[in-house]
Tab-separated table of C-alpha atoms in Angstrom:
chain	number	residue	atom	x	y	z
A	1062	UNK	CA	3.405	6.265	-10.416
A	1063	UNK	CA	3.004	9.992	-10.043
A	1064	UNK	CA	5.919	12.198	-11.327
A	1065	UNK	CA	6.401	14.047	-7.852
A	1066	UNK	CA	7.954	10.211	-6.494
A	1067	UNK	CA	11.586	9.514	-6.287
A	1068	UNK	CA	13.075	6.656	-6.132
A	1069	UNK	CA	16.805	5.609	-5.353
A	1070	UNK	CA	19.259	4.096	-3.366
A	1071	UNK	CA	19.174	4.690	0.377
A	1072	UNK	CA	22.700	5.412	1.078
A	1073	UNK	CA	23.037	8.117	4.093
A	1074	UNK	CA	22.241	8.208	7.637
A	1075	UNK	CA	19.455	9.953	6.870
A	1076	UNK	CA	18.146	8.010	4.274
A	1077	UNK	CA	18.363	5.229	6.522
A	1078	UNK	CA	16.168	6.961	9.420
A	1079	UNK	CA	13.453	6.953	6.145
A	1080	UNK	CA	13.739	3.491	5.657
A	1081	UNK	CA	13.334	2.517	9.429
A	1082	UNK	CA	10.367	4.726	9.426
A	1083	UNK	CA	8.225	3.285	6.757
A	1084	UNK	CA	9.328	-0.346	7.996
A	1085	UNK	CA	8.119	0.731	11.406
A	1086	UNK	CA	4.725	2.108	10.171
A	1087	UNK	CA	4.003	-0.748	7.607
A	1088	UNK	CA	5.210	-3.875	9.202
A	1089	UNK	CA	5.779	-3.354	12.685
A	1090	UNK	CA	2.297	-0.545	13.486
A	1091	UNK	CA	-0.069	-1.765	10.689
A	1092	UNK	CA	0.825	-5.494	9.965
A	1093	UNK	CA	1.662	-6.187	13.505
A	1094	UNK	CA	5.101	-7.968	13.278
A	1095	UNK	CA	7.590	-7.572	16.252
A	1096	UNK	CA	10.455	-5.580	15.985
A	1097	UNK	CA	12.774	-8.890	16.196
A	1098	UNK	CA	10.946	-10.262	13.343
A	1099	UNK	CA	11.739	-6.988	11.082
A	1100	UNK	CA	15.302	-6.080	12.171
A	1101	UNK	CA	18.185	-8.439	10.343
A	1102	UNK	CA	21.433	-8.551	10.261
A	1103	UNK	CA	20.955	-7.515	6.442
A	1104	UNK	CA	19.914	-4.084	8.027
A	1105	UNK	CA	23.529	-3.644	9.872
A	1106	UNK	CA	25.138	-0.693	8.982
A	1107	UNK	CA	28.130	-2.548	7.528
A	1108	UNK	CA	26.091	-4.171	4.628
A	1109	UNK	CA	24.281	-1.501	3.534
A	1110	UNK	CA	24.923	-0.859	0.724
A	1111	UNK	CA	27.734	-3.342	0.122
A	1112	UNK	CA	26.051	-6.574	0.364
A	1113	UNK	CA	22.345	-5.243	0.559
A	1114	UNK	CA	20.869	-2.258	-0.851
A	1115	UNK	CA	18.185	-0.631	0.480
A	1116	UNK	CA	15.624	1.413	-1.669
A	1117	UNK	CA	13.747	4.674	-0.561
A	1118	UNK	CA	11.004	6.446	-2.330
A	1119	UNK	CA	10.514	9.843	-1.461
A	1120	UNK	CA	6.992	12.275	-3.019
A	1121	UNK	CA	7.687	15.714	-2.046
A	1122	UNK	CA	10.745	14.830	0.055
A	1123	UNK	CA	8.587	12.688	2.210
A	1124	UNK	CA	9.138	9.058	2.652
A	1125	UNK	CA	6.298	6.507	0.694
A	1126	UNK	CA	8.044	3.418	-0.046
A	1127	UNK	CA	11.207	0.757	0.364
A	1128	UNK	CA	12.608	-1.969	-0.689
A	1129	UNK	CA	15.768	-4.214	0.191
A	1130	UNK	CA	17.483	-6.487	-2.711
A	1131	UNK	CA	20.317	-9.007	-1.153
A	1132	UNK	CA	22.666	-11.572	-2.539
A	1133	UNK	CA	22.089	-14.734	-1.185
A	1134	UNK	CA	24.977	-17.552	-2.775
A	1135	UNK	CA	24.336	-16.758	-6.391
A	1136	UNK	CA	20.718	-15.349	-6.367
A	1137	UNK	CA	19.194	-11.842	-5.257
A	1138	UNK	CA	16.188	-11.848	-2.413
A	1139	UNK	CA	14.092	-9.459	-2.982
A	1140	UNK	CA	12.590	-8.374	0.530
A	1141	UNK	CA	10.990	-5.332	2.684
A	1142	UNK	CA	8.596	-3.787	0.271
A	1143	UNK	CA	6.662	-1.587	1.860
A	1144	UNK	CA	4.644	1.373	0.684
A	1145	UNK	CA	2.570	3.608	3.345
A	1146	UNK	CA	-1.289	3.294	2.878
A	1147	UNK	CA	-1.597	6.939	1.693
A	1148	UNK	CA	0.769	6.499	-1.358
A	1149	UNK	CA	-1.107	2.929	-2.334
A	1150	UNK	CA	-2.421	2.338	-5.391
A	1151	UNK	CA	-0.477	4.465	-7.210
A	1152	UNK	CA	2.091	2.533	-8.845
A	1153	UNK	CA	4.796	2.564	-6.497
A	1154	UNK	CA	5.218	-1.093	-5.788
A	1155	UNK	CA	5.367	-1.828	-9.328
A	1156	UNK	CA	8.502	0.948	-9.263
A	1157	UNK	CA	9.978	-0.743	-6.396
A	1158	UNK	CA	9.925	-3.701	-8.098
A	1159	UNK	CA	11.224	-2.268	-11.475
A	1160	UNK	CA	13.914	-0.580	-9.579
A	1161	UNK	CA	15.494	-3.126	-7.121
A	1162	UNK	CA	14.962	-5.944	-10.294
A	1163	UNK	CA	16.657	-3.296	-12.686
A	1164	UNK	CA	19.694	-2.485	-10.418
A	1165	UNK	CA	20.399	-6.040	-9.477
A	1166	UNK	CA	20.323	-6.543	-12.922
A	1167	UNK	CA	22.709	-3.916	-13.725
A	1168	UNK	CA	25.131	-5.668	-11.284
A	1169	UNK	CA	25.206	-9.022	-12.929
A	1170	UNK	CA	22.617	-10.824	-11.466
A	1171	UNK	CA	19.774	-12.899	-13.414
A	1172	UNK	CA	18.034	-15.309	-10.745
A	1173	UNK	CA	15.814	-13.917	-8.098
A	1174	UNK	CA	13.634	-15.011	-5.307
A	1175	UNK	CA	11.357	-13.313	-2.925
A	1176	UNK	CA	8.708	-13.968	-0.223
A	1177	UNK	CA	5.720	-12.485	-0.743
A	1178	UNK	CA	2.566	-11.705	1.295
A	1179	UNK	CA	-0.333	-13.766	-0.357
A	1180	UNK	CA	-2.233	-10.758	-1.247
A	1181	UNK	CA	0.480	-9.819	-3.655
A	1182	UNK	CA	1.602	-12.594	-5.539
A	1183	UNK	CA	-0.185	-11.171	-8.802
A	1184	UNK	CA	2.149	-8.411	-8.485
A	1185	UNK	CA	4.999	-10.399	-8.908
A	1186	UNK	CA	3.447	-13.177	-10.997
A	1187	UNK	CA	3.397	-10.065	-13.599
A	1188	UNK	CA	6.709	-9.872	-13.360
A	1189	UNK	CA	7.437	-13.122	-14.619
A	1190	UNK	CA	8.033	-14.908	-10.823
A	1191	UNK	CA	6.587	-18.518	-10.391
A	1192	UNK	CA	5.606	-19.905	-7.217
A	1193	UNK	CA	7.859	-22.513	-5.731
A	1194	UNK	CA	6.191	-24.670	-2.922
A	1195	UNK	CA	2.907	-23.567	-0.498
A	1196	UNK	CA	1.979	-21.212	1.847
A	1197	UNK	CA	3.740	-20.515	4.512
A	1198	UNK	CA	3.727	-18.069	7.970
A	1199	UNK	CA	6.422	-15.638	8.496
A	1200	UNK	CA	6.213	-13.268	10.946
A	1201	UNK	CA	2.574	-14.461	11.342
A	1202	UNK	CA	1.410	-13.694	7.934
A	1203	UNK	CA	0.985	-15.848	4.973
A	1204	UNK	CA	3.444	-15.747	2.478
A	1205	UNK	CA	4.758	-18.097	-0.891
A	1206	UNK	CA	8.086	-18.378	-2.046
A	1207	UNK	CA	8.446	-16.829	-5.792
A	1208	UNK	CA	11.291	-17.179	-8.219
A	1209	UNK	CA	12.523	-15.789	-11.841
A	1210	UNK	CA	15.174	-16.445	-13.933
A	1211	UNK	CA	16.297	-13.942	-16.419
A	1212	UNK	CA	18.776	-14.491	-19.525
């Protein structure tokens, strides 16, 4: 990851506009899902960051990358990682990853699960996660269920 990127919590209004954009642009433009399919209930204003925390990266104050980490019973979902195609292959996924795993951490947390685009998995795998089950379609794209368990 190149020094100029930032990475942290998206907490204001604004932040939140950053979020929505990248979203937009990475699921919604280039991976075609529908807006229904993208918008949650985790994304209400109320949960932010309460129950679900959203992550923004920023390079030069401009928006590159999110993430969303959400307790679900006693485990964290990892979800929404999205990086624009100009700021791929730079690292920044692998930050995401290392962030949203790190904070959730921080909080307490040690089991984690995630759904993640096939073309990915490898990603993840480094990080320790194990497939659980087959592919599957969400939102029209494959995906696998991953999970880790920390100590």
């Amino acid at each position: 990851m190149t020094p100029s990127i930032h990475l942290r919590e998206a907490i204001t209004e604004a932040d939140w506009a950053a979020v929505q954009a990248v979203r937009t642009r990475v699921f919604i433009e280039e991976q075609g899902c529908t807006p229904e399919e993208e918008w949650d209930a985790a994304d209400a204003a109320e949960a932010r960051g309460r129950t679900v925390h959203h992550l923004l990266a920023t390079e030069a104050g401009v928006p590159v990358g999110v993430a969303r980490w959400r307790l679900v019973g006693d485990t964290v979902k990892l979800e929404r990682f999205a990086v624009v195609p100009e700021a791929r292959g730079r690292g920044l996924a692998r930050a995401l990853v290392t962030h949203a795993l790190d904070a959730a951490r921080a909080a307490g947390h040690r089991r984690f699960v995630l759904h993640a685009q096939t073309y990915v998995t490898g990603l993840y795998a480094s990080f320790g996660f194990q497939p659980v089950g087959g592919v599957f379609d969400e939102a029209g794209i494959e995906h696998v269920k991953m999970a880790l368990e920390t100590g």
